[in-house]
Coordinates of N, CA, C and O in Angstrom, one line a residue:
M1 N 0.8 -1.2 0.0 CA 0.1 0.0 0.0 C 0.8 1.2 0.0 O 1.9 1.2 0.6
V2 N 0.4 2.3 -0.6 CA 1.2 3.6 -0.8 C 0.7 4.5 0.3 O -0.5 4.7 0.6
R3 N 1.6 5.2 0.8 CA 1.3 6.1 1.9 C 1.7 7.5 1.3 O 2.9 7.6 0.9
L4 N 0.9 8.5 1.4 CA 1.1 9.8 1.0 C 1.4 10.7 2.2 O 0.8 10.6 3.3
T5 N 2.5 11.5 1.9 CA 2.9 12.4 3.1 C 2.9 13.8 2.5 O 3.3 14.0 1.4
D6 N 2.5 14.8 3.3 CA 2.6 16.2 2.8 C 3.9 16.8 3.3 O 4.3 16.7 4.3
V7 N 4.5 17.3 2.2 CA 5.8 18.0 2.4 C 5.7 19.5 2.4 O 5.2 20.0 1.4
P8 N 6.0 20.2 3.5 CA 5.8 21.6 3.4 C 6.8 22.3 2.5 O 7.9 21.8 2.3
D9 N 6.3 23.4 1.9 CA 7.2 24.2 1.1 C 8.0 25.2 1.8 O 7.5 26.0 2.5
H10 N 9.3 25.1 1.8 CA 10.3 25.9 2.4 C 11.0 26.9 1.5 O 12.2 27.1 1.7
S11 N 10.3 27.4 0.6 CA 11.0 28.2 -0.4 C 11.1 29.6 0.1 O 11.8 30.5 -0.5
G12 N 10.6 30.0 1.2 CA 10.7 31.2 1.9 C 9.7 32.3 1.4 O 9.7 33.4 1.8
S13 N 8.8 31.8 0.6 CA 7.7 32.8 0.1 C 6.4 32.5 0.7 O 5.4 32.9 0.2
S14 N 6.4 31.7 1.7 CA 5.1 31.4 2.3 C 4.7 32.4 3.3 O 5.4 33.1 3.9
S15 N 3.4 32.6 3.3 CA 2.8 33.6 4.1 C 1.7 33.1 4.9 O 1.3 31.9 4.7
D16 N 1.1 33.8 5.8 CA -0.1 33.3 6.5 C -1.3 32.9 5.7 O -2.0 32.0 6.1
S17 N -1.4 33.6 4.6 CA -2.6 33.3 3.8 C -2.4 32.0 2.9 O -3.4 31.5 2.5
D18 N -1.2 31.6 2.8 CA -0.9 30.4 2.1 C -1.0 29.1 3.0 O -0.8 28.1 2.5
A19 N -1.1 29.3 4.2 CA -1.1 28.1 5.1 C -2.3 27.3 4.8 O -3.4 27.8 4.8
G20 N -2.1 26.0 4.6 CA -3.1 25.1 4.4 C -3.6 25.1 2.9 O -4.6 24.4 2.6
H21 N -3.1 25.9 2.1 CA -3.6 26.0 0.8 C -2.5 25.5 -0.2 O -1.3 25.8 -0.2
Y22 N -3.0 24.5 -0.9 CA -2.1 23.8 -1.9 C -2.3 24.3 -3.3 O -3.5 24.5 -3.7
S23 N -1.3 24.4 -4.0 CA -1.5 25.0 -5.4 C -1.8 23.9 -6.4 O -1.3 22.9 -6.3
T24 N -2.9 24.3 -7.1 CA -3.2 23.2 -8.2 C -2.8 23.8 -9.6 O -3.6 23.6 -10.5
D25 N -1.9 24.6 -9.7 CA -1.4 25.3 -10.9 C -0.8 24.2 -11.8 O 0.1 23.6 -11.5
Y26 N -1.4 24.0 -13.0 CA -1.0 23.1 -13.9 C 0.2 23.6 -14.9 O 0.6 22.8 -15.7
D27 N 0.4 24.8 -14.7 CA 1.4 25.4 -15.7 C 2.7 25.4 -14.9 O 3.5 26.5 -14.7
S28 N 3.2 24.2 -14.6 CA 4.5 24.0 -14.0 C 5.6 24.2 -15.0 O 5.4 24.3 -16.3
D29 N 6.8 24.2 -14.7 CA 8.0 24.4 -15.6 C 8.0 23.2 -16.6 O 8.3 23.4 -17.8
A30 N 7.6 22.0 -16.3 CA 7.6 20.8 -17.2 C 6.6 21.0 -18.3 O 6.8 20.5 -19.4
E31 N 5.4 21.6 -17.9 CA 4.4 21.6 -19.0 C 4.2 23.1 -19.7 O 3.5 23.2 -20.4
S32 N 5.1 23.9 -19.2 CA 5.0 25.2 -19.9 C 5.5 25.2 -21.3 O 5.2 26.3 -22.1
E33 N 6.3 24.3 -21.7 CA 6.8 24.2 -23.1 C 5.6 23.8 -24.0 O 5.7 24.0 -25.2
F34 N 4.7 23.0 -23.5 CA 3.6 22.5 -24.3 C 2.4 23.4 -24.3 O 1.9 23.7 -23.2
S35 N 1.9 23.8 -25.4 CA 0.6 24.6 -25.5 C -0.2 24.2 -26.6 O 0.3 24.0 -27.7
V36 N -1.5 23.9 -26.3 CA -2.4 23.4 -27.3 C -2.5 24.3 -28.5 O -2.6 24.0 -29.7
T37 N -2.5 25.6 -28.2 CA -2.7 26.7 -29.2 C -1.5 26.8 -30.1 O -1.6 27.2 -31.3
D38 N -0.4 26.4 -29.6 CA 0.8 26.5 -30.5 C 1.1 25.1 -31.4 O 1.9 25.1 -32.3
E39 N 0.2 24.1 -31.1 CA 0.3 22.9 -31.8 C -0.4 23.1 -33.1 O -1.5 23.4 -33.2
S40 N 0.4 22.6 -34.2 CA -0.3 22.7 -35.6 C -0.9 21.5 -36.0 O -0.8 20.5 -35.3
F41 N -1.7 21.5 -37.0 CA -2.2 20.3 -37.6 C -1.2 19.2 -38.1 O -1.4 18.1 -37.8
I42 N -0.2 19.7 -38.6 CA 1.0 18.8 -39.0 C 1.5 18.1 -37.7 O 1.9 16.9 -37.9
D43 N 1.7 18.8 -36.6 CA 2.2 18.2 -35.4 C 1.3 17.1 -34.9 O 1.6 16.1 -34.5
R44 N -0.1 17.3 -35.0 CA -1.0 16.3 -34.6 C -1.0 15.1 -35.5 O -1.1 14.0 -35.0
L45 N -0.8 15.4 -36.8 CA -0.7 14.3 -37.7 C 0.5 13.5 -37.5 O 0.6 12.2 -37.5
A46 N 1.7 14.1 -37.2 CA 2.9 13.4 -36.9 C 2.8 12.6 -35.6 O 3.4 11.5 -35.5
A47 N 2.0 13.1 -34.6 CA 1.8 12.3 -33.5 C 1.0 11.1 -33.7 O 1.1 10.1 -33.0
L48 N 0.1 11.0 -34.7 CA -0.7 9.9 -35.0 C 0.2 8.8 -35.6 O -0.3 7.6 -35.6
A49 N 1.3 9.1 -36.1 CA 2.2 8.0 -36.7 C 2.5 7.0 -35.6 O 2.7 5.8 -35.9
D50 N 2.6 7.4 -34.4 CA 2.9 6.3 -33.3 C 1.7 5.5 -32.9 O 1.8 4.4 -32.5
V51 N 0.5 6.1 -33.2 CA -0.8 5.4 -32.8 C -1.2 4.4 -33.9 O -1.8 3.4 -33.6
I52 N -1.1 4.7 -35.2 CA -1.5 4.0 -36.3 C -0.5 2.9 -36.7 O 0.7 3.3 -36.9
P53 N -0.9 1.6 -36.8 CA 0.1 0.7 -37.3 C 0.7 1.0 -38.7 O -0.1 1.6 -39.6
P54 N 1.8 0.5 -38.9 CA 2.5 0.7 -40.2 C 1.7 0.2 -41.4 O 1.7 0.9 -42.4
H55 N 1.1 -1.0 -41.3 CA 0.4 -1.5 -42.5 C -0.8 -0.7 -42.8 O -1.2 -0.6 -43.9
V56 N -1.5 -0.1 -41.8 CA -2.6 0.7 -42.1 C -2.2 2.1 -42.7 O -2.8 2.5 -43.6
R57 N -1.0 2.6 -42.2 CA -0.5 3.8 -42.8 C -0.1 3.5 -44.3 O -0.4 4.4 -45.2
Y58 N 0.4 2.5 -44.6 CA 0.9 2.1 -46.0 C -0.4 2.0 -46.8 O -0.4 2.5 -48.0
S59 N -1.4 1.3 -46.4 CA -2.7 1.2 -47.1 C -3.3 2.5 -47.4 O -3.7 2.8 -48.5
V60 N -3.4 3.4 -46.4 CA -4.0 4.6 -46.6 C -3.1 5.5 -47.5 O -3.8 6.2 -48.5
S61 N -1.9 5.4 -47.5 CA -0.9 6.2 -48.3 C -1.0 5.7 -49.8 O -1.1 6.5 -50.7
S62 N -1.1 4.4 -50.0 CA -1.2 3.9 -51.4 C -2.6 4.3 -52.0 O -2.6 4.7 -53.2
K63 N -3.6 4.2 -51.2 CA -5.0 4.6 -51.7 C -5.0 6.1 -52.0 O -5.5 6.5 -53.1
L64 N -4.4 6.8 -51.2 CA -4.4 8.4 -51.5 C -3.6 8.7 -52.7 O -4.0 9.5 -53.6
A65 N -2.5 7.9 -52.9 CA -1.7 8.1 -54.1 C -2.4 7.8 -55.4 O -2.3 8.4 -56.4
S66 N -3.0 6.6 -55.2 CA -3.7 6.1 -56.4 C -5.0 7.1 -56.8 O -5.3 7.3 -57.9
L67 N -5.6 7.7 -55.7 CA -6.7 8.6 -55.9 C -6.1 10.0 -56.6 O -6.7 10.5 -57.5
G68 N -4.9 10.4 -56.1 CA -4.3 11.5 -56.7 C -4.0 11.3 -58.2 O -4.2 12.2 -59.0
S69 N -3.4 10.1 -58.5 CA -3.1 9.8 -59.9 C -4.3 9.7 -60.7 O -4.3 10.1 -61.9
L70 N -5.3 9.2 -60.2 CA -6.6 9.0 -61.0 C -7.2 10.3 -61.2 O -7.7 10.6 -62.3
S71 N -7.1 11.2 -60.3 CA -7.7 12.7 -60.5 C -6.9 13.4 -61.4 O -7.4 14.2 -62.2
K72 N -5.6 13.2 -61.4 CA -4.7 14.0 -62.4 C -5.0 13.4 -63.8 O -5.1 14.2 -64.7
A73 N -5.1 12.2 -64.0 CA -5.5 11.6 -65.3 C -6.9 12.0 -65.8 O -7.1 12.4 -67.0
T74 N -7.8 12.1 -64.9 CA -9.2 12.5 -65.3 C -9.0 14.0 -65.7 O -9.7 14.5 -66.7
A75 N -8.4 14.9 -64.9 CA -8.2 16.3 -65.3 C -7.6 16.5 -66.6 O -8.0 17.3 -67.4
F76 N -6.5 15.6 -66.9 CA -5.9 15.7 -68.1 C -6.7 15.3 -69.3 O -6.8 16.0 -70.3
F77 N -7.6 14.3 -69.1 CA -8.4 13.8 -70.1 C -9.5 14.9 -70.4 O -10.0 15.2 -71.6
L78 N -10.1 15.5 -69.3 CA -11.2 16.4 -69.5 C -10.6 17.7 -70.2 O -11.4 18.4 -70.9
G79 N -9.4 18.1 -69.8 CA -8.8 19.2 -70.6 C -8.6 19.0 -72.0 O -8.9 19.9 -72.9
R80 N -8.2 17.8 -72.3 CA -8.0 17.5 -73.8 C -9.4 17.5 -74.5 O -9.5 17.9 -75.6
A81 N -10.4 16.9 -73.8 CA -11.7 16.8 -74.4 C -12.3 18.2 -74.6 O -12.9 18.5 -75.6
A82 N -12.0 19.1 -73.7 CA -12.6 20.4 -73.7 C -11.9 21.1 -75.0 O -12.6 21.9 -75.7
W83 N -10.6 20.8 -75.1 CA -9.9 21.5 -76.2 C -10.4 21.0 -77.6 O -10.7 21.8 -78.4
V84 N -10.6 19.8 -77.7 CA -11.1 19.2 -79.0 C -12.5 19.7 -79.3 O -12.8 20.2 -80.3
L85 N -13.4 19.8 -78.2 CA -14.7 20.2 -78.5 C -14.8 21.7 -78.9 O -15.5 22.1 -79.8
S86 N -14.0 22.5 -78.2 CA -14.1 23.9 -78.4 C -13.5 24.2 -79.8 O -14.0 25.1 -80.6
T87 N -12.4 23.6 -80.2 CA -11.7 23.9 -81.5 C -12.7 23.4 -82.6 O -12.8 24.0 -83.7
T88 N -13.3 22.2 -82.4 CA -14.3 21.7 -83.4 C -15.5 22.6 -83.5 O -15.8 22.9 -84.7
A89 N -16.0 23.2 -82.5 CA -17.1 24.1 -82.6 C -16.7 25.3 -83.2 O -17.4 25.9 -84.1
L90 N -15.5 25.8 -83.0 CA -15.0 26.9 -83.6 C -14.8 26.8 -85.2 O -15.2 27.7 -86.0
V91 N -14.3 25.7 -85.6 CA -13.9 25.4 -87.0 C -15.3 25.1 -87.7 O -15.5 25.5 -88.9
M92 N -16.3 24.3 -87.1 CA -17.3 23.9 -87.8 C -18.6 25.0 -87.7 O -19.3 25.1 -88.6
V93 N -18.7 25.6 -86.5 CA -19.9 26.4 -86.4 C -19.7 27.9 -86.8 O -20.6 28.5 -87.2
A94 N -18.6 28.4 -86.6 CA -18.2 29.8 -86.9 C -18.6 30.2 -88.4 O -19.2 31.2 -88.6
P95 N -18.1 29.4 -89.4 CA -18.5 29.7 -90.8 C -20.1 29.6 -91.0 O -20.6 30.4 -91.7
L96 N -20.7 28.6 -90.4 CA -22.1 28.7 -90.5 C -22.8 29.8 -90.0 O -23.7 30.4 -90.6
V97 N -22.4 30.2 -88.8 CA -22.9 31.5 -88.3 C -22.7 32.7 -89.1 O -23.6 33.5 -89.3
Y98 N -21.5 32.8 -89.7 CA -21.1 33.9 -90.5 C -22.0 33.8 -91.8 O -22.6 34.9 -92.1
E99 N -22.3 32.7 -92.4 CA -23.1 32.7 -93.6 C -24.6 33.0 -93.2 O -25.3 33.6 -93.9
M100 N -25.1 32.6 -92.1 CA -26.4 32.9 -91.7 C -26.6 34.4 -91.4 O -27.6 35.0 -91.8
E101 N -25.6 35.0 -90.8 CA -25.6 36.5 -90.7 C -25.6 37.3 -92.0 O -26.4 38.2 -92.2
K102 N -24.8 36.7 -93.0 CA -24.7 37.3 -94.2 C -26.1 37.2 -95.0 O -26.5 38.1 -95.6
E103 N -26.7 36.0 -94.9 CA -28.0 35.8 -95.5 C -29.0 36.7 -95.0 O -29.9 37.2 -95.6
T104 N -29.1 36.9 -93.6 CA -30.0 37.7 -92.9 C -29.8 39.3 -93.4 O -30.7 39.9 -93.6
H105 N -28.5 39.6 -93.6 CA -28.3 41.0 -94.0 C -28.8 41.1 -95.4 O -29.3 42.3 -95.7
I106 N -28.6 40.2 -96.4 CA -29.1 40.4 -97.6 C -30.5 40.4 -97.7 O -31.2 41.2 -98.4
E107 N -31.4 39.7 -96.8 CA -32.7 39.7 -96.8 C -33.3 41.0 -96.3 O -34.3 41.6 -96.8
I108 N -32.6 41.6 -95.4 CA -32.9 43.0 -94.9 C -32.7 44.0 -96.0 O -33.7 44.9 -96.2
L109 N -31.7 43.9 -96.7 CA -31.4 44.9 -97.7 C -32.6 44.7 -98.9 O -32.9 45.7 -99.4
E110 N -32.9 43.4 -99.2 CA -34.0 43.3 -100.2 C -35.2 43.8 -99.8 O -35.9 44.4 -100.5
R111 N -35.6 43.6 -98.6 CA -36.8 44.1 -97.9 C -36.8 45.7 -98.0 O -37.8 46.2 -98.4
E112 N -35.7 46.2 -97.6 CA -35.7 47.7 -97.7 C -35.8 48.2 -99.2 O -36.5 49.3 -99.5
Q113 N -35.2 47.4 -100.0 CA -35.4 47.8 -101.5 C -36.8 47.7 -102.0 O -37.3 48.7 -102.7
R114 N -37.5 46.7 -101.6 CA -38.9 46.6 -102.0 C -39.8 47.7 -101.3 O -40.6 48.2 -102.0
M115 N -39.5 48.0 -100.1 CA -40.2 49.1 -99.4 C -40.0 50.4 -100.3 O -40.9 51.2 -100.5
R116 N -38.7 50.6 -100.8 CA -38.4 51.9 -101.5 C -39.1 51.9 -102.8 O -39.8 53.0 -103.2
E117 N -39.2 50.7 -103.4 CA -39.9 50.7 -104.7 C -41.5 50.9 -104.5 O -42.1 51.6 -105.3
Q118 N -42.0 50.3 -103.5 CA -43.3 50.5 -103.2 C -43.7 51.9 -102.9 O -44.7 52.4 -103.3
S119 N -42.9 52.5 -102.1 CA -43.2 53.9 -101.7 C -43.0 54.8 -103.1 O -43.8 55.7 -103.2
T120 N -42.1 54.6 -103.8 CA -41.9 55.3 -105.1 C -43.2 55.1 -105.9 O -43.6 56.1 -106.5
Q121 N -43.6 53.8 -106.0 CA -44.9 53.7 -106.9 C -46.0 54.4 -106.3 O -46.9 54.9 -107.0
Q122 N -46.2 54.3 -105.0 CA -47.4 55.0 -104.3 C -47.3 56.6 -104.6 O -48.3 57.2 -104.9
L123 N -46.0 57.1 -104.5 CA -45.8 58.5 -104.7 C -46.0 58.9 -106.3 O -46.6 59.9 -106.6
M124 N -45.6 58.1 -107.1 CA -45.6 58.4 -108.6 C -46.7 57.7 -109.3 O -47.0 57.9 -110.4
G125 N -47.4 56.8 -108.6 CA -48.5 56.0 -109.2 C -49.6 57.0 -109.7 O -49.9 58.0 -109.2
G126 N -50.0 56.7 -110.9 CA -51.1 57.5 -111.7 C -50.5 58.5 -112.6 O -51.3 59.0 -113.4
Q127 N -49.3 58.8 -112.6 CA -48.7 59.7 -113.5 C -48.2 59.0 -114.7 O -47.5 58.0 -114.7
P128 N -48.5 59.5 -116.0 CA -48.3 58.7 -117.2 C -46.8 58.5 -117.4 O -46.3 57.5 -117.9
G129 N -46.0 59.5 -117.1 CA -44.5 59.3 -117.5 C -43.6 58.9 -116.4 O -42.4 58.8 -116.4
A130 N -44.3 58.6 -115.3 CA -43.5 58.0 -114.1 C -43.0 56.7 -114.3 O -43.6 55.8 -114.9
P131 N -41.7 56.4 -113.9 CA -41.2 55.1 -114.0 C -41.9 54.1 -113.3 O -42.2 54.4 -112.1
G132 N -42.2 53.1 -113.8 CA -43.1 52.0 -113.1 C -44.5 52.3 -113.2 O -45.3 51.4 -112.7
A133 N -44.9 53.4 -113.8 CA -46.5 53.6 -113.9 C -46.9 52.8 -115.1 O -46.2 52.7 -116.2
V134 N -48.1 52.2 -114.9 CA -48.7 51.4 -116.0 C -49.6 52.3 -116.7 O -50.5 52.9 -116.1
V135 N -49.5 52.4 -118.1 CA -50.4 53.1 -118.9 C -51.5 52.2 -119.4 O -51.1 51.1 -120.0
P136 N -52.8 52.4 -119.1 CA -53.8 51.5 -119.5 C -53.9 51.4 -121.1 O -53.8 52.3 -121.8
G137 N -54.0 50.2 -121.5 CA -54.1 49.9 -122.9 C -52.8 49.8 -123.6 O -52.8 49.3 -124.8
A138 N -51.7 49.9 -123.0 CA -50.5 49.8 -123.6 C -49.9 48.4 -123.4 O -50.2 47.7 -122.4
A139 N -49.3 48.0 -124.4 CA -48.8 46.5 -124.4 C -47.5 46.5 -123.5 O -46.7 47.5 -123.5
A140 N -47.4 45.5 -122.6 CA -46.3 45.5 -121.7 C -45.2 44.9 -122.5 O -45.3 44.0 -123.3
S141 N -43.9 45.5 -122.3 CA -42.8 45.1 -123.0 C -42.3 43.8 -122.4 O -42.6 43.4 -121.2
P142 N -41.6 42.9 -123.2 CA -41.3 41.6 -122.7 C -40.3 41.7 -121.5 O -40.3 40.9 -120.6
A143 N -39.4 42.8 -121.5 CA -38.5 43.1 -120.4 C -39.3 43.3 -119.1 O -38.9 42.9 -118.0
A144 N -40.4 44.0 -119.1 CA -41.1 44.4 -118.0 C -41.8 43.2 -117.4 O -42.1 43.0 -116.2
V145 N -42.2 42.3 -118.3 CA -43.0 41.1 -117.9 C -41.9 40.0 -117.3 O -42.3 39.2 -116.4
G146 N -40.8 40.1 -117.7 CA -39.8 39.2 -117.2 C -39.3 38.3 -118.3 O -38.5 37.2 -117.9
G147 N -39.7 38.4 -119.5 CA -39.2 37.7 -120.6 C -37.8 38.0 -121.0 O -37.2 39.0 -120.6
I148 N -37.3 37.2 -121.9 CA -36.0 37.5 -122.5 C -36.1 38.4 -123.7 O -36.9 38.1 -124.6
V149 N -35.3 39.4 -123.9 CA -35.3 40.3 -124.9 C -34.1 40.0 -125.7 O -33.0 40.2 -125.3
P150 N -34.2 39.6 -127.0 CA -33.1 39.4 -127.8 C -32.4 40.7 -128.2 O -33.0 41.8 -128.2
P151 N -31.0 40.7 -128.4 CA -30.4 42.0 -128.8 C -30.9 42.6 -130.1 O -31.1 41.9 -131.0
G152 N -31.0 43.8 -130.0 CA -31.4 44.6 -131.1 C -32.8 44.9 -131.1 O -33.3 45.6 -132.1
F153 N -33.6 44.5 -130.2 CA -35.0 44.8 -130.2 C -35.3 45.7 -129.0 O -34.8 45.8 -128.2

């Protein structure tokens, strides 16, 4: 059996208020070097090396390495696929879009030309000498009807 005895402190700093009072201060000289706030995450992981068996550490390490290589290969493949798709779209779709814009522009110009001709006909309509005015009883020329006019006629 263990017997505990109280040893008085004779450091010379005792006073009457300290009599019968024992210090429960945990910040002694031995533990003042260790502070939880100063401990980093890496320090905690390094301390786990003693707790985790070597075969488990090797297994986790190899699985993490294979996961890293798989993610690197996947990122490489996705980068290449994105490059192929974007350049294909640029080469194949850009000329199509250009031609569609050009066709739309031509249609707009033709519509404006028809609107100008219609407004000119409405303004000049009914006057016998006006261009595009139809004289009643006059035979329409083949060029006006849309036929072919041979040279010299």
